[in-house]
Coordinates of C-alpha atoms and ligand atoms in Angstrom, one line a residue:
M1120 CA -64.5 -40.8 -6.2
K1121 CA -61.6 -41.8 -8.6
I1122 CA -59.4 -44.7 -7.6
S1123 CA -56.6 -46.1 -9.8
L1124 CA -53.3 -48.0 -9.8
D1125 CA -50.1 -46.2 -10.8
E1126 CA -47.2 -47.8 -12.8
K1127 CA -45.7 -49.1 -9.5
G1128 CA -48.9 -50.9 -8.6
C1129 CA -49.7 -48.4 -5.8
L1130 CA -53.2 -47.2 -5.2
N1131 CA -54.1 -43.5 -5.9
I1132 CA -57.3 -42.2 -4.3
D1133 CA -58.6 -38.9 -5.4
H1134 CA -60.1 -38.0 -2.0
S1135 CA -59.1 -35.1 0.4
D1136 CA -55.5 -35.5 1.5
L1137 CA -55.3 -39.1 0.3
K1138 CA -54.6 -37.8 -3.1
N1139 CA -51.1 -36.8 -1.9
F1140 CA -50.1 -40.4 -1.2
S1141 CA -49.4 -43.6 -3.3
I1142 CA -50.5 -46.5 -1.2
H1143 CA -48.2 -49.5 -1.5
P1144 CA -50.0 -52.9 -1.5
L1145 CA -47.7 -54.3 1.2
W1146 CA -48.3 -51.3 3.4
L1147 CA -52.0 -51.8 3.2
R1148 CA -51.8 -55.6 3.4
E1149 CA -50.0 -55.3 6.8
R1150 CA -53.0 -53.3 8.0
L1151 CA -55.7 -55.9 7.5
N1152 CA -57.6 -55.9 10.7
T1153 CA -60.1 -58.8 10.8
E1154 CA -59.7 -61.7 13.2
K1155 CA -57.8 -63.8 10.7
Y1156 CA -55.0 -61.2 10.9
L1157 CA -55.3 -59.5 14.2
D1158 CA -56.2 -60.8 17.7
Q1159 CA -59.4 -58.9 18.4
N1160 CA -58.6 -58.6 22.1
N1161 CA -55.3 -56.9 21.8
Y1162 CA -55.1 -55.7 18.2
Q1163 CA -51.8 -57.4 17.7
R1164 CA -50.8 -59.2 14.5
L1165 CA -51.1 -62.9 14.3
Y1166 CA -48.6 -63.5 11.6
E1167 CA -45.1 -62.3 10.7
P1168 CA -45.4 -59.3 8.3
S1169 CA -41.7 -59.6 7.2
L1170 CA -42.7 -62.9 5.6
L1171 CA -45.4 -61.5 3.4
D1172 CA -44.8 -61.8 -0.4
P1173 CA -42.8 -58.6 -1.3
E1174 CA -44.3 -58.9 -4.8
I1175 CA -47.9 -58.7 -3.5
K1176 CA -50.3 -56.7 -5.7
F1177 CA -53.8 -55.3 -5.4
Q1178 CA -56.2 -57.7 -7.2
K1179 CA -59.4 -55.7 -6.7
Y1180 CA -60.2 -52.4 -5.2
F1181 CA -63.3 -50.2 -4.9
I1182 CA -64.8 -47.5 -2.7
E1183 CA -68.3 -47.5 -1.2
D1184 CA -69.6 -45.0 1.4
N1185 CA -66.1 -43.8 2.2
I1186 CA -64.9 -47.4 2.8
L1187 CA -62.1 -48.8 0.7
K1188 CA -62.5 -52.6 -0.1
V1189 CA -59.4 -54.4 -1.3
E1190 CA -58.4 -57.9 -2.3
F1191 CA -54.7 -58.9 -2.7
T1192 CA -53.0 -61.4 -4.9
D1193 CA -52.4 -63.7 -1.9
N1194 CA -56.2 -64.0 -1.6
S1195 CA -56.4 -61.9 1.5
N1196 CA -59.0 -59.1 1.6
G1197 CA -60.3 -56.4 3.9
I1198 CA -61.9 -53.0 4.3
F1199 CA -60.5 -49.6 5.4
S1200 CA -62.2 -46.3 6.5
L1201 CA -60.8 -43.6 4.2
D1202 CA -60.9 -41.1 7.1
K1203 CA -58.8 -43.4 9.3
L1204 CA -56.3 -44.0 6.4
N1205 CA -56.1 -40.3 5.9
E1206 CA -55.3 -39.7 9.6
E1207 CA -52.6 -42.4 9.6
L1208 CA -51.0 -41.2 6.4
K1209 CA -50.7 -37.7 7.8
S1210 CA -49.2 -39.2 11.0
K1211 CA -51.9 -37.3 12.9
D1212 CA -51.4 -37.7 16.6
I1213 CA -54.2 -36.9 19.0
I1214 CA -51.8 -35.7 21.6
P1215 CA -51.8 -31.9 21.4
K1216 CA -48.7 -29.9 20.8
K1217 CA -46.9 -27.8 23.4
K1218 CA -48.2 -24.2 23.8
S1219 CA -45.5 -22.0 25.4
W1220 CA -46.7 -19.7 28.2
K1221 CA -45.5 -16.7 30.1
N1222 CA -46.7 -15.4 33.5
E1223 CA -49.8 -13.8 32.0
F1224 CA -52.6 -16.3 32.7
K1225 CA -56.1 -14.9 32.7
E1226 CA -57.2 -18.2 34.3
L1227 CA -54.9 -20.9 35.7
P1228 CA -55.5 -24.5 34.7
I1229 CA -57.1 -25.5 38.0
Y1230 CA -59.2 -28.6 38.2
D1231 CA -61.5 -29.9 40.9
F1232 CA -60.6 -33.3 42.2
N1233 CA -64.3 -34.0 42.8
N1234 CA -65.0 -34.0 39.0
L1235 CA -62.2 -36.4 38.1
S1236 CA -64.6 -39.3 37.8
E1237 CA -65.8 -37.9 34.5
E1238 CA -63.9 -39.0 31.5
K1239 CA -64.5 -35.7 29.7
Y1240 CA -63.1 -33.8 32.6
I1241 CA -59.9 -35.9 32.9
S1242 CA -59.5 -35.6 29.2
K1243 CA -59.7 -31.8 29.4
L1244 CA -57.1 -31.9 32.3
L1245 CA -54.8 -34.0 30.2
I1246 CA -55.1 -31.8 27.2
D1247 CA -54.1 -28.7 29.3
F1248 CA -51.3 -30.8 30.7
Q1249 CA -49.9 -31.6 27.3
E1250 CA -50.2 -28.1 26.1
L1251 CA -49.0 -26.2 29.1
G1252 CA -46.9 -28.8 30.9
F1253 CA -48.7 -28.4 34.2
V1254 CA -52.1 -28.4 35.9
I1255 CA -53.2 -27.7 39.5
V1256 CA -55.8 -29.7 41.2
K1257 CA -57.9 -28.4 44.2
N1258 CA -60.2 -30.2 46.7
T1259 CA -58.2 -33.4 47.0
S1260 CA -57.8 -34.3 50.7
A1261 CA -55.1 -33.4 53.2
E1262 CA -54.4 -37.0 53.9
E1263 CA -51.1 -38.6 53.4
G1264 CA -50.9 -40.9 50.4
T1265 CA -53.2 -38.7 48.3
V1266 CA -50.3 -38.1 45.9
I1267 CA -50.0 -41.8 45.1
K1268 CA -53.8 -42.3 44.7
F1269 CA -53.8 -39.4 42.2
A1270 CA -50.7 -40.6 40.4
E1271 CA -52.1 -44.1 40.0
M1272 CA -55.2 -42.7 38.2
F1273 CA -52.8 -42.2 35.3
G1274 CA -50.2 -45.0 35.7
P1275 CA -47.5 -46.6 37.8
V1276 CA -45.4 -44.5 40.1
R1277 CA -41.7 -44.4 39.4
T1278 CA -39.9 -45.3 42.6
T1279 CA -36.5 -43.8 43.2
N1280 CA -33.9 -43.9 46.0
F1281 CA -36.2 -41.4 47.7
G1282 CA -38.9 -44.1 47.8
K1283 CA -42.3 -44.5 46.0
H1284 CA -43.2 -41.1 47.3
F1285 CA -41.1 -38.5 49.1
D1286 CA -42.0 -36.3 52.0
V1287 CA -41.0 -32.7 51.6
V1288 CA -40.6 -31.6 55.2
S1289 CA -37.8 -29.8 56.9
K1290 CA -35.6 -32.4 58.7
P1291 CA -32.2 -32.4 60.2
K1292 CA -29.2 -33.7 58.2
A1293 CA -31.4 -33.7 55.0
N1294 CA -29.9 -35.6 52.0
D1295 CA -31.5 -32.9 49.7
L1296 CA -32.0 -29.2 50.2
A1297 CA -35.7 -29.8 49.3
Y1298 CA -36.0 -31.3 52.8
T1299 CA -34.9 -28.1 54.6
S1300 CA -36.8 -24.8 54.9
L1301 CA -34.5 -23.0 52.4
G1302 CA -35.9 -21.4 49.3
I1303 CA -35.3 -23.4 46.2
K1304 CA -35.0 -21.5 42.9
A1305 CA -36.5 -22.8 39.7
H1306 CA -35.2 -26.2 38.9
T1307 CA -35.9 -29.5 37.3
D1308 CA -35.9 -32.5 39.7
N1309 CA -33.2 -35.2 39.5
P1310 CA -31.3 -34.2 36.3
Y1311 CA -28.7 -36.7 37.6
R1312 CA -31.0 -39.7 36.7
K1313 CA -31.0 -41.7 33.5
P1314 CA -33.7 -41.0 32.4
M1315 CA -34.9 -38.0 34.4
P1316 CA -38.3 -38.5 36.0
G1317 CA -40.8 -37.4 33.4
I1318 CA -43.7 -36.0 35.5
Q1319 CA -43.7 -34.8 39.1
I1320 CA -46.8 -34.5 41.3
L1321 CA -46.5 -32.5 44.5
H1322 CA -49.4 -32.7 46.9
C1323 CA -49.8 -30.2 49.8
I1324 CA -50.8 -31.7 53.1
A1325 CA -50.0 -28.6 55.2
N1326 CA -48.7 -25.2 54.4
E1327 CA -49.1 -23.2 57.5
A1328 CA -45.7 -21.6 57.8
K1329 CA -44.8 -18.1 56.7
G1330 CA -43.3 -18.5 53.2
G1331 CA -43.2 -21.7 51.2
D1332 CA -45.0 -20.3 48.1
S1333 CA -44.6 -22.2 44.8
S1334 CA -43.4 -21.2 41.4
L1335 CA -43.5 -22.7 37.9
V1336 CA -41.8 -21.5 34.7
D1337 CA -42.1 -22.8 31.2
G1338 CA -38.6 -23.9 30.1
Y1339 CA -39.9 -24.3 26.5
A1340 CA -41.1 -20.6 26.4
V1341 CA -37.7 -19.4 27.9
A1342 CA -35.8 -21.5 25.3
E1343 CA -37.9 -20.0 22.5
H1344 CA -37.2 -16.5 23.8
L1345 CA -33.5 -17.1 24.1
K1346 CA -33.3 -18.5 20.6
K1347 CA -34.8 -15.3 19.2
E1348 CA -33.2 -12.7 21.5
E1349 CA -29.8 -14.3 22.3
P1350 CA -28.9 -16.8 19.6
E1351 CA -25.3 -17.1 20.7
M1352 CA -26.3 -17.9 24.3
Y1353 CA -28.8 -20.3 23.0
E1354 CA -26.1 -22.0 20.9
I1355 CA -23.8 -22.5 23.8
L1356 CA -26.6 -23.7 26.2
T1357 CA -27.8 -26.2 23.6
T1358 CA -24.4 -27.7 22.9
T1359 CA -22.5 -27.8 26.3
N1360 CA -22.9 -31.0 28.2
V1361 CA -23.1 -30.4 31.9
L1362 CA -22.7 -33.0 34.7
F1363 CA -25.4 -33.3 37.3
K1364 CA -24.6 -35.2 40.4
F1365 CA -26.4 -36.5 43.6
V1366 CA -24.4 -37.8 46.5
D1367 CA -25.6 -39.4 49.8
Q1368 CA -24.6 -42.2 52.0
D1369 CA -26.1 -44.9 49.8
I1370 CA -25.6 -43.8 46.3
I1371 CA -23.9 -41.5 43.8
L1372 CA -26.0 -40.7 40.8
E1373 CA -24.5 -38.9 37.7
N1374 CA -25.7 -37.9 34.3
Y1375 CA -24.7 -35.4 31.6
G1376 CA -27.0 -33.2 29.6
K1377 CA -27.5 -29.8 28.0
L1378 CA -29.4 -27.1 29.9
I1379 CA -31.6 -26.9 26.8
E1380 CA -31.6 -30.0 24.8
L1381 CA -32.7 -30.1 21.1
D1382 CA -33.3 -33.0 18.7
D1383 CA -31.4 -33.6 15.5
S1384 CA -33.7 -31.1 13.7
G1385 CA -33.1 -28.4 16.3
N1386 CA -36.5 -28.8 17.9
Y1387 CA -36.8 -28.3 21.7
V1388 CA -36.7 -31.6 23.6
Q1389 CA -36.2 -30.7 27.3
S1390 CA -34.7 -28.4 29.9
R1391 CA -32.3 -29.2 32.7
F1392 CA -31.6 -26.8 35.5
S1393 CA -30.4 -27.1 39.0
G1394 CA -28.0 -24.6 40.5
R1395 CA -27.5 -27.0 43.4
L1396 CA -26.3 -30.0 41.4
D1397 CA -24.6 -28.9 38.2
Y1398 CA -20.9 -29.2 37.4
V1399 CA -19.8 -27.2 34.3
P1400 CA -17.2 -29.1 32.2
Y1401 CA -13.7 -28.0 31.6
L1402 CA -13.7 -25.4 28.8
E1403 CA -11.2 -23.0 27.4
P1404 CA -11.5 -19.7 29.5
E1405 CA -13.2 -17.7 26.8
Q1406 CA -15.8 -20.4 26.1
L1407 CA -16.3 -20.9 29.8
E1408 CA -17.0 -17.2 30.3
S1409 CA -19.5 -17.4 27.5
F1410 CA -21.2 -20.4 29.1
Y1411 CA -21.4 -18.7 32.5
A1412 CA -22.9 -15.6 30.9
A1413 CA -25.5 -17.7 29.1
R1414 CA -26.4 -19.7 32.2
K1415 CA -26.8 -16.4 34.2
K1416 CA -29.1 -15.1 31.6
L1417 CA -31.1 -18.3 31.7
Y1418 CA -31.3 -18.1 35.5
Y1419 CA -32.6 -14.5 35.4
L1420 CA -35.2 -15.5 32.7
Y1421 CA -36.4 -18.4 34.9
E1422 CA -37.0 -16.1 37.8
S1423 CA -38.2 -13.1 35.8
E1424 CA -41.6 -11.6 36.3
E1425 CA -42.2 -12.1 32.6
F1426 CA -41.9 -15.9 32.8
E1427 CA -42.2 -17.1 36.4
L1428 CA -45.7 -17.9 37.7
N1429 CA -46.1 -17.6 41.5
F1430 CA -48.9 -19.0 43.6
R1431 CA -49.5 -20.8 46.8
L1432 CA -50.4 -24.5 47.4
E1433 CA -52.8 -24.8 50.2
S1434 CA -53.7 -27.9 52.1
G1435 CA -55.5 -30.3 49.8
M1436 CA -54.1 -28.9 46.5
L1437 CA -51.6 -30.5 44.2
M1438 CA -49.7 -29.7 41.1
M1439 CA -48.6 -32.0 38.3
F1440 CA -45.9 -30.8 36.0
D1441 CA -43.7 -32.0 33.2
N1442 CA -40.4 -32.2 34.9
I1443 CA -38.4 -32.0 31.7
R1444 CA -40.1 -28.9 30.6
V1445 CA -41.6 -26.9 33.4
L1446 CA -39.2 -25.8 36.2
H1447 CA -40.5 -25.5 39.8
G1448 CA -39.4 -23.8 42.9
R1449 CA -40.5 -22.5 46.3
T1450 CA -39.7 -19.6 48.6
E1451 CA -38.0 -20.0 51.9
Y1452 CA -40.3 -20.7 54.9
D1453 CA -40.0 -20.2 58.6
V1454 CA -40.5 -23.5 60.5
N1455 CA -41.3 -21.5 63.7
T1456 CA -44.5 -20.1 62.2
G1457 CA -46.2 -23.3 61.3
F1458 CA -46.0 -26.8 59.8
R1459 CA -45.3 -27.4 56.1
H1460 CA -45.6 -30.9 54.5
L1461 CA -45.8 -31.8 50.9
Q1462 CA -45.7 -35.3 49.4
G1463 CA -44.3 -35.9 45.9
C1464 CA -43.9 -38.7 43.4
Y1465 CA -43.0 -39.2 39.8
I1466 CA -44.8 -40.9 36.9
D1467 CA -43.8 -41.4 33.2
H1468 CA -45.0 -39.4 30.2
D1469 CA -46.4 -42.6 28.8
S1470 CA -49.0 -42.6 31.5
T1471 CA -50.6 -39.2 30.8
E1472 CA -50.2 -39.5 27.0
G1473 CA -51.5 -43.1 27.0
K1474 CA -54.5 -42.2 29.1
L1475 CA -55.3 -39.3 26.9
R1476 CA -55.2 -41.5 23.8
R1477 CA -57.4 -44.0 25.5
L1478 CA -59.9 -41.4 26.6
K1479 CA -60.1 -39.7 23.3
S1480 CA -60.7 -43.0 21.5
N1481 CA -63.6 -43.7 24.0
L1482 CA -65.2 -40.3 23.7
Ligands
OGA2646 C1 -38.9 -30.8 45.6 C2 -39.3 -29.4 45.6 C3 -40.9 -27.8 46.3 C4 -41.6 -27.3 47.6 O1 -39.3 -31.5 46.6 O2 -38.3 -31.2 44.6 O3 -38.9 -28.7 44.7 O4 -42.6 -26.6 47.4 N1 -40.2 -29.0 46.5 O5 -41.3 -27.7 48.7
ZN2647 ZN1 -38.0 -30.0 43.2

């Protein structure tokens, strides 16, 4: 394997993708990983990298068995796996990318709670979750508190003014329409919060009433569809800031955001949608009419047969979904025909992503 220094003193390694990179001595020096440089319990640096000699150079370098050995002009030295370097230089993340979906599953991502003691099985669940933005889990228990137990397998629960968990039951003078028996169309929860809750888990304790079926729809897939089929609508939905608001006796929560939010490069970031809570800003009449037409189109796509997945949560089942990507809803139910009780809570994206990285590194 050929290895050489270029005129800038950077290392060039003629090996797979590494040949596309010039490795700067300071960049590699900061990565020395033995106990002199990194605390071996937490992999954190024991010195201040900003104070390293900016003129540092490679003193010696050679490769043996796919391992790079280097010595620097400040007398430090270390070894690096070429494969690991390769991965880092290509910014390879082990978190899988989103896969958009429509209502055409041959098999739903349903997992059995009884197998969740196996690391491989949890890892598979989390990969599906990253790709699809939701999973369903069966055979949990019908006991209250299950949702918290499940959530804490991944990470801490995000408590809100609804509590650590919330009980989705029909009650009088409800401070949210979720706590009535009305149907709720596809929506993202709590778009009025800063930041919005990342992940929602809804666990079914009882679903004996007539109605109360669940739905999920992939906001990412709908955004991609609109971009292709209705670029003008897509443009207005991705640029208009809408106010979302929650009001009760104790608090008024407000936040602004686009119904489809993109990053600076135009990549999909998230969806926001809640026909119960949105306030369209003042716009010139023509622009306003265009916005309303686009929102209507979005609404119909979210509830279309092409995109909306419908199923029923039975007692002991739960669903976990990415609340900023996958919208959820339920049909109306009749309280006179039986009892319905769900418990829900929120966790952060950090928890599922972080757990998956940990598991993949273990396996
Ligand atoms: C909610 C909600 C769905 C359901 O509580 O946010 O959307 O099935 N509930 O009751
Ligand atoms: Zn909801």
